Tab-separated table of C-alpha atoms and ligand atoms in Angstrom:
chain	number	residue	atom	x	y	z
A	1	UNK	CA	4.353	19.343	22.932
A	2	UNK	CA	2.013	22.023	24.071
A	3	UNK	CA	-0.940	22.432	20.363
A	4	UNK	CA	-2.533	25.731	19.985
A	5	UNK	CA	-5.735	24.780	21.385
A	6	UNK	CA	-4.213	23.607	24.597
A	7	UNK	CA	-2.093	26.980	25.172
A	8	UNK	CA	-4.989	28.770	24.103
A	9	UNK	CA	-7.441	27.108	27.113
A	10	UNK	CA	-4.534	26.998	29.373
A	11	UNK	CA	-4.147	30.910	28.754
A	12	UNK	CA	-8.230	31.419	29.163
A	13	UNK	CA	-7.678	29.253	32.282
A	14	UNK	CA	-5.342	31.746	34.243
A	15	UNK	CA	-6.427	35.062	33.124
A	16	UNK	CA	-10.005	34.221	35.321
A	17	UNK	CA	-8.028	32.836	38.026
A	18	UNK	CA	-5.763	36.016	37.597
A	19	UNK	CA	-3.071	34.680	37.621
A	20	UNK	CA	0.269	34.664	35.076
A	21	UNK	CA	1.774	32.011	33.228
A	22	UNK	CA	4.576	30.537	35.394
A	23	UNK	CA	8.604	32.241	34.122
A	24	UNK	CA	9.035	28.961	33.315
A	25	UNK	CA	7.009	29.417	30.357
A	26	UNK	CA	8.069	32.393	28.794
A	27	UNK	CA	10.942	32.720	26.756
A	28	UNK	CA	13.840	31.702	28.644
A	29	UNK	CA	17.016	34.573	29.443
A	30	UNK	CA	18.734	32.921	30.871
A	31	UNK	CA	21.913	34.679	32.290
A	32	UNK	CA	25.008	33.100	33.274
A	33	UNK	CA	25.926	35.716	35.243
A	34	UNK	CA	27.346	34.725	38.753
A	35	UNK	CA	25.599	37.118	41.398
A	36	UNK	CA	25.158	36.560	45.326
A	37	UNK	CA	22.568	38.950	47.622
A	38	UNK	CA	22.671	38.885	51.097
A	39	UNK	CA	20.609	40.514	54.054
A	40	UNK	CA	21.854	43.289	55.837
A	41	UNK	CA	25.637	45.716	55.954
A	42	UNK	CA	27.244	42.246	56.741
A	43	UNK	CA	26.458	40.956	53.896
A	44	UNK	CA	29.024	42.962	52.037
A	45	UNK	CA	31.924	40.511	53.790
A	46	UNK	CA	30.226	37.823	53.715
A	47	UNK	CA	29.503	38.310	49.346
A	48	UNK	CA	32.843	38.631	48.855
A	49	UNK	CA	33.675	35.564	50.190
A	50	UNK	CA	30.725	33.791	47.822
A	51	UNK	CA	32.083	36.016	45.166
A	52	UNK	CA	35.599	33.861	45.892
A	53	UNK	CA	33.726	31.122	44.825
A	54	UNK	CA	31.393	31.811	41.882
A	55	UNK	CA	34.018	34.180	39.989
A	56	UNK	CA	36.296	30.833	40.067
A	57	UNK	CA	33.333	28.446	38.527
A	58	UNK	CA	32.247	27.629	41.891
A	59	UNK	CA	28.623	25.873	42.673
A	60	UNK	CA	26.193	27.909	44.399
A	61	UNK	CA	25.823	26.124	47.636
A	62	UNK	CA	29.607	26.119	47.727
A	63	UNK	CA	29.484	29.721	47.509
A	64	UNK	CA	26.275	30.593	50.135
A	65	UNK	CA	27.308	27.895	52.594
A	66	UNK	CA	31.577	30.132	52.451
A	67	UNK	CA	29.846	33.194	52.583
A	68	UNK	CA	27.590	32.819	55.696
A	69	UNK	CA	29.961	31.315	57.654
A	70	UNK	CA	32.037	35.015	57.699
A	71	UNK	CA	29.270	36.256	59.948
A	72	UNK	CA	29.248	33.214	61.898
A	73	UNK	CA	32.705	33.477	63.089
A	74	UNK	CA	32.865	37.749	63.893
A	75	UNK	CA	32.000	38.613	67.292
A	76	UNK	CA	31.743	41.835	66.326
A	77	UNK	CA	28.506	40.550	64.278
A	78	UNK	CA	25.711	40.001	67.579
A	79	UNK	CA	22.879	38.188	65.891
A	80	UNK	CA	24.459	35.406	64.169
A	81	UNK	CA	26.799	32.303	64.929
A	82	UNK	CA	29.827	33.344	67.736
A	83	UNK	CA	29.350	36.642	69.722
A	84	UNK	CA	25.359	36.829	69.418
A	85	UNK	CA	23.334	37.937	71.487
A	86	UNK	CA	22.136	34.524	74.433
A	87	UNK	CA	17.976	33.763	75.426
A	88	UNK	CA	16.944	34.796	78.613
A	89	UNK	CA	18.852	32.224	80.271
A	90	UNK	CA	22.360	33.256	79.032
A	91	UNK	CA	23.135	30.295	76.215
A	92	UNK	CA	23.521	31.111	72.622
A	93	UNK	CA	21.244	29.056	70.780
A	94	UNK	CA	21.619	28.988	66.733
A	95	UNK	CA	19.634	28.216	63.626
A	96	UNK	CA	20.530	28.043	60.161
A	97	UNK	CA	19.273	26.667	56.741
A	98	UNK	CA	20.604	25.725	53.783
A	99	UNK	CA	18.929	24.354	49.936
A	100	UNK	CA	20.333	23.601	46.779
A	101	UNK	CA	18.808	23.240	43.372
A	102	UNK	CA	17.927	20.358	43.276
A	103	UNK	CA	15.188	20.801	46.213
A	104	UNK	CA	17.925	19.134	49.099
A	105	UNK	CA	17.922	21.002	51.865
A	106	UNK	CA	19.419	20.677	55.437
A	107	UNK	CA	18.902	22.813	59.063
A	108	UNK	CA	19.351	22.929	62.511
A	109	UNK	CA	17.404	25.413	65.001
A	110	UNK	CA	18.094	25.218	69.116
A	111	UNK	CA	21.941	24.322	68.443
A	112	UNK	CA	24.692	25.455	71.442
A	113	UNK	CA	28.455	25.028	71.044
A	114	UNK	CA	28.579	24.928	67.759
A	115	UNK	CA	30.081	28.039	65.666
A	116	UNK	CA	29.303	27.253	62.364
A	117	UNK	CA	25.734	25.892	62.079
A	118	UNK	CA	25.475	26.648	58.370
A	119	UNK	CA	28.137	23.884	58.014
A	120	UNK	CA	26.333	22.027	60.369
A	121	UNK	CA	22.794	21.844	58.111
A	122	UNK	CA	25.151	21.172	55.475
A	123	UNK	CA	25.957	18.030	56.500
A	124	UNK	CA	22.771	17.311	57.688
A	125	UNK	CA	21.524	17.572	54.248
A	126	UNK	CA	24.647	15.700	52.631
A	127	UNK	CA	24.506	12.389	55.023
A	128	UNK	CA	21.397	12.146	56.642
A	129	UNK	CA	17.479	11.345	54.640
A	130	UNK	CA	16.699	13.963	57.631
A	131	UNK	CA	15.875	17.594	57.150
A	132	UNK	CA	16.085	19.062	60.111
A	133	UNK	CA	18.098	17.998	63.736
A	134	UNK	CA	17.221	20.206	66.635
A	135	UNK	CA	18.557	20.605	70.479
A	136	UNK	CA	21.459	18.174	72.006
A	137	UNK	CA	20.541	15.562	69.140
A	138	UNK	CA	21.625	18.112	66.419
A	139	UNK	CA	24.924	18.930	68.616
A	140	UNK	CA	25.399	15.458	69.007
A	141	UNK	CA	25.058	15.010	64.698
A	142	UNK	CA	28.067	18.075	64.805
A	143	UNK	CA	30.735	16.459	67.443
A	144	UNK	CA	30.332	13.080	65.104
A	145	UNK	CA	30.825	14.964	62.054
A	146	UNK	CA	33.936	16.367	63.196
A	147	UNK	CA	32.840	19.721	64.528
A	148	UNK	CA	34.295	20.958	67.731
A	149	UNK	CA	32.421	22.553	71.258
A	150	UNK	CA	32.762	25.797	72.004
A	151	UNK	CA	31.989	28.567	74.334
A	152	UNK	CA	30.167	31.092	72.091
A	153	UNK	CA	28.660	34.051	74.350
A	154	UNK	CA	31.787	36.450	74.055
A	155	UNK	CA	32.160	38.679	77.203
A	156	UNK	CA	30.515	41.786	75.674
A	157	UNK	CA	28.020	39.671	75.224
A	158	UNK	CA	27.570	38.474	78.480
A	159	UNK	CA	27.682	42.244	79.567
A	160	UNK	CA	24.617	42.678	77.509
A	161	UNK	CA	22.881	40.070	79.085
A	162	UNK	CA	23.892	41.050	82.369
A	163	UNK	CA	22.049	44.534	81.965
A	164	UNK	CA	19.644	43.261	80.268
A	165	UNK	CA	18.374	40.757	83.363
A	166	UNK	CA	18.221	44.106	85.804
A	167	UNK	CA	14.640	45.379	83.141
A	168	UNK	CA	14.301	41.414	81.585
A	169	UNK	CA	12.265	43.763	78.933
A	170	UNK	CA	10.969	41.461	76.406
A	171	UNK	CA	12.529	42.551	73.247
A	172	UNK	CA	10.607	41.900	70.295
A	173	UNK	CA	12.116	42.138	66.523
A	174	UNK	CA	11.294	45.891	65.596
A	175	UNK	CA	13.192	48.870	63.416
A	176	UNK	CA	16.469	48.308	65.722
A	177	UNK	CA	16.578	45.052	67.254
A	178	UNK	CA	17.394	42.469	64.382
A	179	UNK	CA	19.707	40.891	61.921
A	180	UNK	CA	20.345	37.361	60.797
A	181	UNK	CA	22.368	36.429	57.805
A	182	UNK	CA	19.847	35.204	54.468
A	183	UNK	CA	22.003	34.741	51.233
A	184	UNK	CA	21.191	34.082	47.912
A	185	UNK	CA	23.464	32.806	45.386
A	186	UNK	CA	23.282	32.071	41.733
A	187	UNK	CA	26.182	30.044	39.653
A	188	UNK	CA	27.667	30.308	36.557
A	189	UNK	CA	25.862	27.083	35.639
A	190	UNK	CA	22.759	29.218	36.383
A	191	UNK	CA	22.123	27.017	39.361
A	192	UNK	CA	20.528	28.489	42.816
A	193	UNK	CA	21.327	27.755	46.550
A	194	UNK	CA	20.103	29.536	49.665
A	195	UNK	CA	21.215	29.934	52.939
A	196	UNK	CA	20.463	31.452	56.636
A	197	UNK	CA	21.722	31.096	59.754
A	198	UNK	CA	20.821	33.291	63.301
A	199	UNK	CA	21.537	33.381	66.798
A	200	UNK	CA	17.418	34.678	66.849
A	201	UNK	CA	15.535	37.181	68.941
A	202	UNK	CA	18.054	38.914	71.604
A	203	UNK	CA	17.105	36.884	75.034
A	204	UNK	CA	14.710	34.999	73.766
A	205	UNK	CA	12.511	32.493	76.232
A	206	UNK	CA	14.474	29.176	76.360
A	207	UNK	CA	13.771	26.703	73.535
A	208	UNK	CA	12.617	29.838	71.124
A	209	UNK	CA	12.839	28.962	66.987
A	210	UNK	CA	12.551	31.303	64.550
A	211	UNK	CA	11.910	31.503	60.832
A	212	UNK	CA	15.159	31.405	60.130
A	213	UNK	CA	16.795	27.190	60.054
A	214	UNK	CA	12.176	26.774	58.583
A	215	UNK	CA	12.315	25.669	54.986
A	216	UNK	CA	9.538	27.878	53.972
A	217	UNK	CA	9.444	30.362	56.287
A	218	UNK	CA	13.428	32.073	56.446
A	219	UNK	CA	14.724	30.376	53.029
A	220	UNK	CA	13.129	28.988	50.029
A	221	UNK	CA	14.877	27.592	46.865
A	222	UNK	CA	13.180	26.765	43.778
A	223	UNK	CA	15.455	26.273	40.577
A	224	UNK	CA	12.673	27.357	38.129
A	225	UNK	CA	12.410	29.628	39.747
A	226	UNK	CA	13.386	32.022	41.636
A	227	UNK	CA	14.532	32.339	46.125
A	228	UNK	CA	13.787	33.977	48.562
A	229	UNK	CA	15.044	34.737	52.447
A	230	UNK	CA	13.581	36.594	55.577
A	231	UNK	CA	15.086	38.492	58.151
A	232	UNK	CA	13.345	40.283	61.194
A	233	UNK	CA	10.489	39.203	63.912
A	234	UNK	CA	10.645	34.899	62.954
A	235	UNK	CA	6.966	34.938	64.503
A	236	UNK	CA	5.777	36.470	61.167
A	237	UNK	CA	7.403	34.733	58.600
A	238	UNK	CA	6.272	31.042	60.393
A	239	UNK	CA	2.594	32.652	60.073
A	240	UNK	CA	2.706	33.323	56.645
A	241	UNK	CA	5.182	30.913	54.937
A	242	UNK	CA	6.585	34.216	53.956
A	243	UNK	CA	9.323	32.797	52.046
A	244	UNK	CA	7.479	30.335	49.614
A	245	UNK	CA	5.759	32.902	49.271
A	246	UNK	CA	7.912	34.661	47.781
A	247	UNK	CA	8.926	32.013	45.295
A	248	UNK	CA	5.332	31.184	44.265
A	249	UNK	CA	4.736	35.303	43.412
A	250	UNK	CA	7.620	35.162	41.169
A	251	UNK	CA	7.059	31.587	39.397
A	252	UNK	CA	3.172	33.437	39.000
A	253	UNK	CA	5.009	36.337	37.212
A	254	UNK	CA	6.234	39.174	40.013
A	255	UNK	CA	9.566	40.633	39.700
A	256	UNK	CA	11.907	39.841	42.821
A	257	UNK	CA	10.428	43.084	44.564
A	258	UNK	CA	6.885	43.007	43.322
A	259	UNK	CA	6.847	39.352	44.896
A	260	UNK	CA	8.313	40.531	48.613
A	261	UNK	CA	6.756	43.370	48.434
A	262	UNK	CA	3.136	41.207	47.923
A	263	UNK	CA	4.211	38.576	51.371
A	264	UNK	CA	5.128	42.021	52.610
A	265	UNK	CA	1.354	43.228	52.482
A	266	UNK	CA	0.432	39.685	52.980
A	267	UNK	CA	1.497	40.254	56.377
A	268	UNK	CA	-0.075	43.908	56.804
A	269	UNK	CA	-3.318	41.869	55.398
A	270	UNK	CA	-3.141	39.099	57.799
A	271	UNK	CA	-1.513	39.545	60.492
A	272	UNK	CA	-3.077	42.999	62.903
A	273	UNK	CA	0.115	43.907	65.328
A	274	UNK	CA	3.060	44.413	62.077
A	275	UNK	CA	3.289	47.701	62.612
A	276	UNK	CA	5.692	47.311	66.153
A	277	UNK	CA	7.228	44.763	63.581
A	278	UNK	CA	10.418	45.263	60.958
A	279	UNK	CA	10.533	42.250	58.401
A	280	UNK	CA	12.700	41.824	55.423
A	281	UNK	CA	11.879	39.818	52.543
A	282	UNK	CA	14.785	39.328	49.950
A	283	UNK	CA	14.571	37.547	46.765
A	284	UNK	CA	16.559	36.405	43.443
A	285	UNK	CA	15.002	35.054	40.548
A	286	UNK	CA	16.876	32.298	37.627
A	287	UNK	CA	17.644	35.498	35.358
A	288	UNK	CA	19.767	37.365	38.293
A	289	UNK	CA	16.943	39.712	39.063
A	290	UNK	CA	17.197	40.801	42.689
A	291	UNK	CA	14.662	43.044	44.558
A	292	UNK	CA	13.470	43.416	48.070
A	293	UNK	CA	10.489	44.955	50.205
A	294	UNK	CA	10.339	45.488	54.238
A	295	UNK	CA	7.738	46.877	56.814
A	296	UNK	CA	9.994	49.470	58.232
A	297	UNK	CA	12.083	51.865	56.658
A	298	UNK	CA	15.985	50.873	57.559
A	299	UNK	CA	16.558	47.494	56.104
A	300	UNK	CA	19.191	47.140	53.566
A	301	UNK	CA	20.788	44.173	51.667
A	302	UNK	CA	23.997	43.754	49.801
A	303	UNK	CA	24.668	43.062	46.455
A	304	UNK	CA	27.574	41.259	44.376
A	305	UNK	CA	28.272	40.504	41.077
A	306	UNK	CA	30.641	40.897	37.705
A	307	UNK	CA	30.017	44.792	38.619
A	308	UNK	CA	31.189	44.938	42.244
A	309	UNK	CA	29.891	45.077	45.281
A	310	UNK	CA	26.625	47.422	47.009
A	311	UNK	CA	24.776	48.111	49.392
A	312	UNK	CA	20.843	49.060	49.047
A	313	UNK	CA	18.650	50.318	51.032
A	314	UNK	CA	14.933	47.791	50.918
A	315	UNK	CA	11.599	49.895	50.139
A	316	UNK	CA	9.297	50.091	53.033
A	317	UNK	CA	5.374	49.457	53.253
A	318	UNK	CA	5.013	52.161	56.383
A	319	UNK	CA	7.547	55.604	55.901
A	320	UNK	CA	8.468	55.688	59.169
A	321	UNK	CA	7.993	58.553	62.124
B	1	LIG	N1	14.665	36.023	61.731
B	1	LIG	C1	14.817	36.044	62.944
B	1	LIG	C2	14.718	35.256	64.177
B	1	LIG	O1	13.199	35.273	64.113
B	1	LIG	C3	15.663	36.754	63.207
B	1	LIG	C4	16.119	38.458	63.109
B	1	LIG	O2	15.668	38.577	61.580
B	1	LIG	O3	17.392	38.964	63.361
B	1	LIG	O4	14.747	34.361	65.023
């Protein structure tokens, strides 16, 4: 039991350090209303699939997996799964990770020929003692688990790649070139989970892996506090372990939006070239509150809860031209 003396000592210490008490130490306002949030407009149909799971009492971990499988299978979504932009050699290489309320996580990176990397990541989490499998090992595991090998390079993506070959202009992820799906959900039991899946930066160097399959960079979940996911130039989130930072800022008392803003400001403080890139963070806390923040204007996110679906513009650090 926390005695009054111990509480006063703790308060004095935390205020001397300039930190707030962990949110779990505050009066609990735990809500049992499910909610799902995800990055970008393609989050709308993805959230609808996740909502089907959540609204019938399903688990957050099942909801996020079901949700992000929608853009993974959609050839019109050019930055996730089937139909995603290839690397500079014309190979579609996919990165994904998933994390549940018990700190269980699974991840795959540089996976080729498998349409649903998120479900392979889920199998890594559920069926192996490991967190991450990459490349040929990840593919062999997927095939052994019954996933089918498919050609993921659509005719449209191939044409775009062939056009790109004419200039070979290096593509950085800026305001018009991005779109990983990161999804966070809170279920009826009050548990949080998240998923993140992408084909990564268009025409990247062969072998490049971004933030999206890296626990702590592209996704992080702490069921006591909240969850965060990211999109944009993955190297910036990797250098700052961005999503872990967002969750830790929420632990110190920041709202989801304030925490995302704090992570964007950390990037601006530490990484001199941030102005030419886009990064967007999205967070959901244990109380079902959500928020986002990004470097450039133009990042939006989708929300689905008992009140229906909406698409919201994230606030940005820079104000644009
Ligand atoms: N974050 C992803 C990556 O760097 C790309 C994106 O969000 O569009 O691979």
